[in-house]
Short mmCIF file of C-alpha atoms in Angstrom, two decimals:
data_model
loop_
_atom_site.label_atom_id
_atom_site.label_comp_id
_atom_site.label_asym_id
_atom_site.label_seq_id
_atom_site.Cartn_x
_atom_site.Cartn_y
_atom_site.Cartn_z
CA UNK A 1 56.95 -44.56 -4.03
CA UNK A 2 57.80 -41.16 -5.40
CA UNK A 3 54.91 -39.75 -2.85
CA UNK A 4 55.56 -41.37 0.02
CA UNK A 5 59.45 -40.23 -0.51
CA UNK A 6 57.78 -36.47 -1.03
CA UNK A 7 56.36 -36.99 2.47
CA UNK A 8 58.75 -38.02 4.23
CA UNK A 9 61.17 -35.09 2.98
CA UNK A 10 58.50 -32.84 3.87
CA UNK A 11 57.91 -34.13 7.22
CA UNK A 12 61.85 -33.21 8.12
CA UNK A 13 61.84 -30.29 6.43
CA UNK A 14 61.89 -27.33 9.07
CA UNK A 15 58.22 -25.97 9.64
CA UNK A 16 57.21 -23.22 7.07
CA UNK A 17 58.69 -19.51 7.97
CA UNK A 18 55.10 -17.29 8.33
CA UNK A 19 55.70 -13.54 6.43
CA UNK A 20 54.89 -10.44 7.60
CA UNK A 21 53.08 -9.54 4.82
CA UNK A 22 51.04 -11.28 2.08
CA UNK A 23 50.93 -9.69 -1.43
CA UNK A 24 48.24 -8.31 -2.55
CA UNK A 25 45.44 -10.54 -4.44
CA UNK A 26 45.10 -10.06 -7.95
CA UNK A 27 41.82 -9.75 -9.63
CA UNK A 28 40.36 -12.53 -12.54
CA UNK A 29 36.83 -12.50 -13.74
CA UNK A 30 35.54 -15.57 -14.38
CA UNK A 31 32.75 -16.71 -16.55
CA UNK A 32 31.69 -20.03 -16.65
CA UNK A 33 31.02 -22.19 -19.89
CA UNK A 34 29.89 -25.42 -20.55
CA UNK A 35 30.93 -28.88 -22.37
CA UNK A 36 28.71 -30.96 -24.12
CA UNK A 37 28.73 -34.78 -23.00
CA UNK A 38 29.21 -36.18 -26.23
CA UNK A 39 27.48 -39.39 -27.30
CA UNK A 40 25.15 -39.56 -24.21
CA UNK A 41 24.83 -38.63 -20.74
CA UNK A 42 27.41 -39.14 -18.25
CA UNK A 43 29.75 -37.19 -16.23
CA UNK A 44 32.53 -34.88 -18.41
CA UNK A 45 36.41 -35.32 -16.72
CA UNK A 46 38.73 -32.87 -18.56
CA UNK A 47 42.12 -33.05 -17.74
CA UNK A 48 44.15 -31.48 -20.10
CA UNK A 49 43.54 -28.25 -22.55
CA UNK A 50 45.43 -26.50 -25.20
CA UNK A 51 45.25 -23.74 -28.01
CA UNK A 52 45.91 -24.87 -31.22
CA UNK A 53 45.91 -22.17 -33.83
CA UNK A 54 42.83 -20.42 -33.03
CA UNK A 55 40.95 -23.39 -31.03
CA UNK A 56 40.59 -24.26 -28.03
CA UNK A 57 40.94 -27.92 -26.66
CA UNK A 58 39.89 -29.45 -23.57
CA UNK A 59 41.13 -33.45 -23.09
CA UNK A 60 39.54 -36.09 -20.64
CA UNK A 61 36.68 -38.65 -20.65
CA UNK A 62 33.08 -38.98 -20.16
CA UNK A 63 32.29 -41.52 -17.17
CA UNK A 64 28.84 -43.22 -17.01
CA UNK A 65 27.06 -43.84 -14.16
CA UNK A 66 28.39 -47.28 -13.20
CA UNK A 67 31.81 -45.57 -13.66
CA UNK A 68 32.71 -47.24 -16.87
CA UNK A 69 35.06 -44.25 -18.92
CA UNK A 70 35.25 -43.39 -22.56
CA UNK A 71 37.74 -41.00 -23.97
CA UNK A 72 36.83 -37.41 -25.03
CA UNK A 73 37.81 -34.14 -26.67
CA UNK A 74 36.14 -30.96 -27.59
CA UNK A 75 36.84 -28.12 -29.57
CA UNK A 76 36.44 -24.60 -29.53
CA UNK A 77 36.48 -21.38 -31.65
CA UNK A 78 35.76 -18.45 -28.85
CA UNK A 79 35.66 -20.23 -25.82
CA UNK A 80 32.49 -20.36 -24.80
CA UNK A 81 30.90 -22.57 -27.26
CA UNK A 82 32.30 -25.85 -27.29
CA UNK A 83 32.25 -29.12 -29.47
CA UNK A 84 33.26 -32.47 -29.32
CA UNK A 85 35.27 -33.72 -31.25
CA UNK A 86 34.88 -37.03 -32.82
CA UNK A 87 37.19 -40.22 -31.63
CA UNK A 88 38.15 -43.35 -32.60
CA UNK A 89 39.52 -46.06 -30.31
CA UNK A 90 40.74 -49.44 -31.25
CA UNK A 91 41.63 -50.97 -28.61
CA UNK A 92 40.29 -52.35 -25.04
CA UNK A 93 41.88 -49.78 -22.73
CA UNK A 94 41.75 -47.06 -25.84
CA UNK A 95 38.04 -47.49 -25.43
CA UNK A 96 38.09 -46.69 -22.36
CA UNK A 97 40.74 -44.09 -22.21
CA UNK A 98 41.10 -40.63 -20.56
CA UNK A 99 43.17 -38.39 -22.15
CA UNK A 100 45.36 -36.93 -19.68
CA UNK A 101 47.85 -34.71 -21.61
CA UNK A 102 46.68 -32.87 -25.52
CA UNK A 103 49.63 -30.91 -27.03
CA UNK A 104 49.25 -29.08 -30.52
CA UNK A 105 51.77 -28.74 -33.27
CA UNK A 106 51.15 -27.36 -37.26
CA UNK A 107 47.41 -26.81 -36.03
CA UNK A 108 46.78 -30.27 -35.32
CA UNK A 109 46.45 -31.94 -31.80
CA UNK A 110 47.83 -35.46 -30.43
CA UNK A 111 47.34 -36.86 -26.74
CA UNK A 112 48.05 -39.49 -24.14
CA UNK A 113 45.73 -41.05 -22.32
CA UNK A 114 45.33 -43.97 -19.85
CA UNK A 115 43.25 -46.33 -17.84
CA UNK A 116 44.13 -48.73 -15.07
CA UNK A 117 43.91 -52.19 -16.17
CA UNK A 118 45.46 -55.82 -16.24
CA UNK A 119 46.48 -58.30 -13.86
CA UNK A 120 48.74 -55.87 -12.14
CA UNK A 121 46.56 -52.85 -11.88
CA UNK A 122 49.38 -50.74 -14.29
CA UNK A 123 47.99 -47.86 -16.19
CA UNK A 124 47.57 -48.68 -20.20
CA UNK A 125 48.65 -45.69 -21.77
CA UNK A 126 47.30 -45.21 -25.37
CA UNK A 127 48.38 -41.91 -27.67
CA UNK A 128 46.08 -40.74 -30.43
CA UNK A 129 46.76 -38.63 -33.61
CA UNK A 130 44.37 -36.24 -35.68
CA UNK A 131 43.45 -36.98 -38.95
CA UNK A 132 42.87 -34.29 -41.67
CA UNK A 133 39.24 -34.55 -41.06
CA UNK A 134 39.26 -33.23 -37.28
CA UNK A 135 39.19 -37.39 -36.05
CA UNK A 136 41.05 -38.16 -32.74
CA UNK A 137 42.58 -41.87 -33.74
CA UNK A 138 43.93 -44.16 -31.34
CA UNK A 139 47.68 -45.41 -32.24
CA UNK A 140 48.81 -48.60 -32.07
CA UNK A 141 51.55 -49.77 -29.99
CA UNK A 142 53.09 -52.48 -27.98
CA UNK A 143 52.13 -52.56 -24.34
CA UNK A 144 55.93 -52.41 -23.69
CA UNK A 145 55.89 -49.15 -24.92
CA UNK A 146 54.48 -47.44 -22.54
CA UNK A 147 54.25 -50.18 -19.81
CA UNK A 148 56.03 -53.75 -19.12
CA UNK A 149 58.69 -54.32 -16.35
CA UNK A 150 60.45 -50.95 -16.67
CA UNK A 151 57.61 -48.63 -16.49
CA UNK A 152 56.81 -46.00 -13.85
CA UNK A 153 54.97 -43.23 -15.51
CA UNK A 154 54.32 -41.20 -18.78
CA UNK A 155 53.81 -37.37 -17.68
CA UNK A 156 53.28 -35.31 -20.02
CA UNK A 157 53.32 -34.34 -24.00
CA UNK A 158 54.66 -31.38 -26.21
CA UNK A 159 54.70 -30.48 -29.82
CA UNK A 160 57.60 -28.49 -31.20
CA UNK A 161 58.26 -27.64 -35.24
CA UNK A 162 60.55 -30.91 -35.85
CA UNK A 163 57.74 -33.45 -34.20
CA UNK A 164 56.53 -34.58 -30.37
CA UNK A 165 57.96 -35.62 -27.52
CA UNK A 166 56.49 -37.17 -24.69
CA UNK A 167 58.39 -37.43 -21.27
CA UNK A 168 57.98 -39.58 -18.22
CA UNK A 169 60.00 -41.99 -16.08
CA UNK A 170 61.32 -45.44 -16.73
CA UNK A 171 62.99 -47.72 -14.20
CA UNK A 172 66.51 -46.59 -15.11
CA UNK A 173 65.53 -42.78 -14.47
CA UNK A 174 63.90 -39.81 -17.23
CA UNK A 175 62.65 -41.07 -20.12
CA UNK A 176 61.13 -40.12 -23.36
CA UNK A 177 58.99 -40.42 -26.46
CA UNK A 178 59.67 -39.13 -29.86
CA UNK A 179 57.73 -38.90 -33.25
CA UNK A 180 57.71 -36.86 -36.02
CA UNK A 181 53.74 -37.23 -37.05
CA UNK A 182 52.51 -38.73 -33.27
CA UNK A 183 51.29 -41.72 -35.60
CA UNK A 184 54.21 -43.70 -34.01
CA UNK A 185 56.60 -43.02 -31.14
CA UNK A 186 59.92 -44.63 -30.49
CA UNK A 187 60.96 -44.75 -26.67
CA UNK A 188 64.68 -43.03 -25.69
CA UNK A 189 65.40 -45.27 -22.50
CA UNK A 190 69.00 -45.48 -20.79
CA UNK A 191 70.13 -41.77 -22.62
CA UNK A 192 73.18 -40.31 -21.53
CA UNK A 193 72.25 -37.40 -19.46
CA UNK A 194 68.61 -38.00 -19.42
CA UNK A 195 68.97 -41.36 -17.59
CA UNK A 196 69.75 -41.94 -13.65
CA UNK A 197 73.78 -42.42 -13.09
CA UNK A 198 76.35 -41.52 -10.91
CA UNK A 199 74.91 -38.08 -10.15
CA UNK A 200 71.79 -39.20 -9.04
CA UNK A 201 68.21 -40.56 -9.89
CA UNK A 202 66.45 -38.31 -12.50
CA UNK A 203 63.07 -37.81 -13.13
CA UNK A 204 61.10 -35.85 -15.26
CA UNK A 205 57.48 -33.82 -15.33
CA UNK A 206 57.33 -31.60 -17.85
CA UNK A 207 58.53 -30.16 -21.20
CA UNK A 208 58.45 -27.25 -23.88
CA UNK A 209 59.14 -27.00 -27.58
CA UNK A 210 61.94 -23.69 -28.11
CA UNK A 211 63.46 -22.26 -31.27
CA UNK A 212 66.30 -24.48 -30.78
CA UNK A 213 64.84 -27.56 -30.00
CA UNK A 214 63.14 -29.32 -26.58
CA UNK A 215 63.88 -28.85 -23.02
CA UNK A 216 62.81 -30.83 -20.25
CA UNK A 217 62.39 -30.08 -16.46
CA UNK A 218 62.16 -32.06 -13.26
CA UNK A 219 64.33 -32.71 -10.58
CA UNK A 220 68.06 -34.79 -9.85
CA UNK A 221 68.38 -37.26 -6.71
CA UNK A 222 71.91 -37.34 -5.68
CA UNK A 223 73.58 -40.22 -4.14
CA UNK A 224 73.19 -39.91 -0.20
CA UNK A 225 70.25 -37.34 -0.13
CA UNK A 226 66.37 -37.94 0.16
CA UNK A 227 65.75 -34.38 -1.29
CA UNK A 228 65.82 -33.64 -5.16
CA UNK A 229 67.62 -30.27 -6.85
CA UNK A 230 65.97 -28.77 -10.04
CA UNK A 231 67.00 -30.21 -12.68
CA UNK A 232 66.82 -29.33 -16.84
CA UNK A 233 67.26 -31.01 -20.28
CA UNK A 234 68.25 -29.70 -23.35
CA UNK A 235 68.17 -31.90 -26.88
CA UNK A 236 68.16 -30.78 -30.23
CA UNK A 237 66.22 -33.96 -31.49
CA UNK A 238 64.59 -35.79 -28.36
CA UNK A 239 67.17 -38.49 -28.63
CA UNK A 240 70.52 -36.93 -27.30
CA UNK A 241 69.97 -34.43 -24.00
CA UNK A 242 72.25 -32.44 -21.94
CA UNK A 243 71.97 -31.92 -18.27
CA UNK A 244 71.52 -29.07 -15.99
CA UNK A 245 71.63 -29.61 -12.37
CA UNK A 246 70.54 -26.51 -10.49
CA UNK A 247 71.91 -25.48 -7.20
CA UNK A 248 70.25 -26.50 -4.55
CA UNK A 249 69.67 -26.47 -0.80
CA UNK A 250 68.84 -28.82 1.84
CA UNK A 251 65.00 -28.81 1.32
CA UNK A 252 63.24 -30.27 -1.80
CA UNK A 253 63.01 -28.89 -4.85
CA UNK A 254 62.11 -29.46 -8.66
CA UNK A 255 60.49 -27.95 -11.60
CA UNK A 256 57.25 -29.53 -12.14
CA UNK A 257 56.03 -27.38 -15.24
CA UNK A 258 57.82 -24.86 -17.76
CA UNK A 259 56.46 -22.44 -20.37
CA UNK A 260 58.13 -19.69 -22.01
CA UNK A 261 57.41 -15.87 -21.45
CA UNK A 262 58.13 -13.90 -24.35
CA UNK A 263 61.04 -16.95 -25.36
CA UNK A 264 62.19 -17.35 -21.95
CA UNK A 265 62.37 -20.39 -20.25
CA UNK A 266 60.29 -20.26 -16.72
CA UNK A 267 60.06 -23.80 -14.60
CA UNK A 268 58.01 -23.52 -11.52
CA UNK A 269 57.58 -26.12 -9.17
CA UNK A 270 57.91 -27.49 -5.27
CA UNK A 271 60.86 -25.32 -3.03
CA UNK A 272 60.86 -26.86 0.47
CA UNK A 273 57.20 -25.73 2.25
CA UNK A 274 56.17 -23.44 -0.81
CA UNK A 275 56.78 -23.19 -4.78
CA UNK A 276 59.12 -21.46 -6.19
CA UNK A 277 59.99 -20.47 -10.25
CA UNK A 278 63.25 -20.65 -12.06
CA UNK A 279 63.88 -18.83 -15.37
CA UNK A 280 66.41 -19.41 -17.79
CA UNK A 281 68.62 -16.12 -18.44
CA UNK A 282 71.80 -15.98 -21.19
CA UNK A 283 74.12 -16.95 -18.50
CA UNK A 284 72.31 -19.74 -16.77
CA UNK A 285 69.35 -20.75 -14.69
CA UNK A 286 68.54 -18.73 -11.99
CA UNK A 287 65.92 -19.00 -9.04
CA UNK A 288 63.37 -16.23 -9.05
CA UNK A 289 60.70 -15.66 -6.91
CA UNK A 290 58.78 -17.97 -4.35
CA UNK A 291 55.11 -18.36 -3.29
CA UNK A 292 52.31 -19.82 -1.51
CA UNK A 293 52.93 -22.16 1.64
CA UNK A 294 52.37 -25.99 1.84
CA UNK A 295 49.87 -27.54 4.29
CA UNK A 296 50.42 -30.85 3.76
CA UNK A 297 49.88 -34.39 1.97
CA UNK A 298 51.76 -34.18 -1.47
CA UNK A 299 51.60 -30.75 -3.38
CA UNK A 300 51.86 -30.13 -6.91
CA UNK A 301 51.77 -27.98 -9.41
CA UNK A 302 48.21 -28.51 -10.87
CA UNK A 303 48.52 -25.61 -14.11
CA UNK A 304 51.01 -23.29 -15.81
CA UNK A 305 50.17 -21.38 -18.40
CA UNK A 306 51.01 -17.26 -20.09
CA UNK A 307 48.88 -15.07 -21.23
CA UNK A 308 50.20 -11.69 -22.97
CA UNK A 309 52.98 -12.36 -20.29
CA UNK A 310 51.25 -13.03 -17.51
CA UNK A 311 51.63 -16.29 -15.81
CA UNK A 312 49.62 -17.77 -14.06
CA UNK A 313 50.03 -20.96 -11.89
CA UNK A 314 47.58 -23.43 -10.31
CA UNK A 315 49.38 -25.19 -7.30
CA UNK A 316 47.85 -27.61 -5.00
CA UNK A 317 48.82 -26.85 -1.36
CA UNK A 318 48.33 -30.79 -0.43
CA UNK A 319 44.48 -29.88 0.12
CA UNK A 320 43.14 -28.07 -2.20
CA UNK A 321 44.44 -25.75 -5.80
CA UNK A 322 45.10 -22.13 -5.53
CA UNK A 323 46.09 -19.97 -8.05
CA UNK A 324 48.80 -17.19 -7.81
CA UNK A 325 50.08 -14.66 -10.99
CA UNK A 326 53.54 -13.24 -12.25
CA UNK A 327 53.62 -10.25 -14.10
CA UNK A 328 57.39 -10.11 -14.05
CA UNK A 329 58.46 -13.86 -15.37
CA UNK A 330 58.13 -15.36 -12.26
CA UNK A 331 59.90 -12.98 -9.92
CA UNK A 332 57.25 -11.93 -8.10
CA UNK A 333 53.69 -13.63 -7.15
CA UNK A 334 50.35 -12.89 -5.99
CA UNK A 335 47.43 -14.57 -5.17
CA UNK A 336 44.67 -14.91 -7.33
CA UNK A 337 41.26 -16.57 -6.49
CA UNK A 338 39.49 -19.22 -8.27
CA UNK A 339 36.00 -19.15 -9.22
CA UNK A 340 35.17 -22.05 -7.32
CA UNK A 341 36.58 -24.51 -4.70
CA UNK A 342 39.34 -27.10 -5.70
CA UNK A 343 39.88 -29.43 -3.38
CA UNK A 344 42.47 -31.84 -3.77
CA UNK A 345 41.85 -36.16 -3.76
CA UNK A 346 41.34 -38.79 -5.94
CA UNK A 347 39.24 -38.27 -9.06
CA UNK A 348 39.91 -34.41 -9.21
CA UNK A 349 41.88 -32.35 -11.02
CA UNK A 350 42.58 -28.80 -12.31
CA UNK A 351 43.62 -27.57 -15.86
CA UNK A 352 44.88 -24.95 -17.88
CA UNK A 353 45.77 -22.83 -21.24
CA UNK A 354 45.87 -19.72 -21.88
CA UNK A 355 45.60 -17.23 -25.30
CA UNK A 356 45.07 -13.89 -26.20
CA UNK A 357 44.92 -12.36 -22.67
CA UNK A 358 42.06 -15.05 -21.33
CA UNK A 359 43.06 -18.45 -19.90
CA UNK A 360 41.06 -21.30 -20.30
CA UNK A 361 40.24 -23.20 -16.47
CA UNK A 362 38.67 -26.40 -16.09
CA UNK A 363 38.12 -27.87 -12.18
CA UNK A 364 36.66 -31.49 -11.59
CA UNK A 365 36.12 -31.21 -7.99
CA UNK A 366 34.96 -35.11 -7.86
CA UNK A 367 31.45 -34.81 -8.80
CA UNK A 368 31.44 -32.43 -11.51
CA UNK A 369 33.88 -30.68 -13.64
CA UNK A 370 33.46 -27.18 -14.43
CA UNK A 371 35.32 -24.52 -17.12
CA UNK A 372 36.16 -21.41 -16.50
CA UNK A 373 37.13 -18.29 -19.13
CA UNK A 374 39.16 -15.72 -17.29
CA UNK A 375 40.44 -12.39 -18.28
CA UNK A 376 42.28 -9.66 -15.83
CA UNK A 377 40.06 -7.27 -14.33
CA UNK A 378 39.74 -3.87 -15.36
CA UNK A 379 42.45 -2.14 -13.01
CA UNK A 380 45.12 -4.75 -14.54
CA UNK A 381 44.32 -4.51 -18.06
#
């Protein structure tokens, strides 16, 4: 529903304005690396990484030649060598899991994961929790959790010093997910704020542990309009939020991801027929600089991630992932060029983390999945 509304808005959204001049590229060099498959052959998804003090994850699956998924993480000191990291899954659908989102908090990970399944075809989302010795360990939890009658999604997950929060979308608008340990989550449905009301229909992509608690992004339907404005969340424990509704125009816009550079807040996601970044200044949001052009289908902001203030994003044009950097939190934007084709479609997807001036890429362009170690080249260091 949410895509097909994104079409539509783009389709009457005036055609994209051409510029006289494109930036200037920016140089990566990449160096590929490889994942074991653990426990067998089969074919390696990642779709999710993270540093976690001092290793590197990478999240997904391992799917056998008949199709048939099992959940998977590896771990890594440098990089380049990698190791997986042992799982266990109770349940059906944890069995057969991919783990779409891996946060890290107190040098431990946690993730979410999912597989279509059931009478209705409705993703099963399962989270896991590490144990002290390295083990990835499914938690239990109610299907209504996660799922039942007022479910839409569960995006993404974040760990902060007081605990984790996952957010996502529930009938009644933003949602979320809080625990202190990610052996258990409790659901915060209906919030003030958080929820849809009389301002419009909220929903929520993405969100970032600060020093002074959480803060969510995504975007704010208002009554009358088929175009969303940015919108932000702030809360203190996960439970009680306060809304920001950015201005906006008569195109679409909405933060999709946020990090922080150097402690300040930068969203970036969709502004009318390109992307756009917001940043968080003492006095308020305000919009900085825009990028890239949209070509069609439903675009999205594939990656965000900073590395010794650099950001760089991975965006999906509707056809296939670029990637463009920001040397001055966000205001400006140039292209960079991935070491090897993205294209866009069912059963791919792009990922990334960054640490200690390299950032971590992984591509699955629907028959293999690749990862990536890049590092600026030697004019931009």
């Amino acid at each position: 529903m949410v895509c097909g509304l994104l079409a539509v808005v783009l389709a009457g959204c005036p055609a994209p304005q051409r510029r006289d001049a494109d930036p200037e590229p920016a140089r990566l060099q990449w160096q590929r690396v490889e994942l074991p498959s653990p426990d067998g052959p089969g074919r390696v998804l990642v779709r999710d990484l993270v540093v976690c003090a001092g290793h590197r994850y990478a999240a997904g699956a391992v799917a056998d030649p008949g199709g048939v998924t099992r959940p998977a993480l590896w771990s890594s000191v440098d990089g380049v060598a990698w190791t997986p990291v042992p799982l266990t899954a109770d349940s059906f659908y944890g069995r057969q899991s991919v783990l779409f989102s891996v946060g890290c908090r107190d040098g431990a990970v946690a993730a979410v994961g999912g597989k279509v399944g059931g009478a209705h075809g409705n993703p099963r989302v399962s989270t896991w929790w590490q144990r002290r010795d390295g083990t990835l360990v499914e938690v239990a939890a109610s299907f209504e959790l996660y799922g039942g009658p007022k479910a839409v999604n569960v995006s993404r997950l974040a760990g902060g010093p007081d605990g984790w929060l996952i957010v996502g979308n529930r009938a009644g608008g933003a949602a979320a997910w809080v625990s202190p340990d990610a052996a258990e989550f409790a659901i915060v449905e209906g919030a003030p704020e958080l929820a849809s009301d009389g301002q419009g229909v909220t929903w929520a992509f993405d969100a970032v542990a600060g020093p002074s608690g959480w803060l969510a992004v995504g975007g704010l339907l208002a009554p009358g309009r088929i175009d969303r404005d940015p919108a932000a969340w702030t809360s203190s424990d996960g439970r009680t939020w306060q809304r920001t509704v950015l201005p906006g125009g008569q195109e679409y816009e909405e933060m999709q991801r946020v990090v922080l550079v150097d402690g300040v807040p930068l969203g970036v996601g969709l502004r009318g027929w390109a992307f756009g970044a917001w940043r968080r200044e003492p006095a308020g949001w305000t919009a900085a600089g825009g990028f890239g052009r949209v070509a069609g289908g439903v675009p999205s902001v594939g990656g965000l991630a900073v590395s010794a203030g650099r950001v760089l994003a991975v965006v999906s044009d509707g056809e296939r992932y670029g990637g463009w950097l920001s040397e001055d939190r966000g205001d400006g934007w140039r292209p960079v060029e991935l070491p090897v084709a993205a294209p866009v479609g069912a059963a791919r997807a792009v990922s990334l983390s960054a640490d200690g001036g390299r950032w971590w890429l992984a591509v699955d362009d629907g028959a293999q999945t690749s990862l990536w170690v890049g590092q600026p080249g030697a004019s931009q260091k």
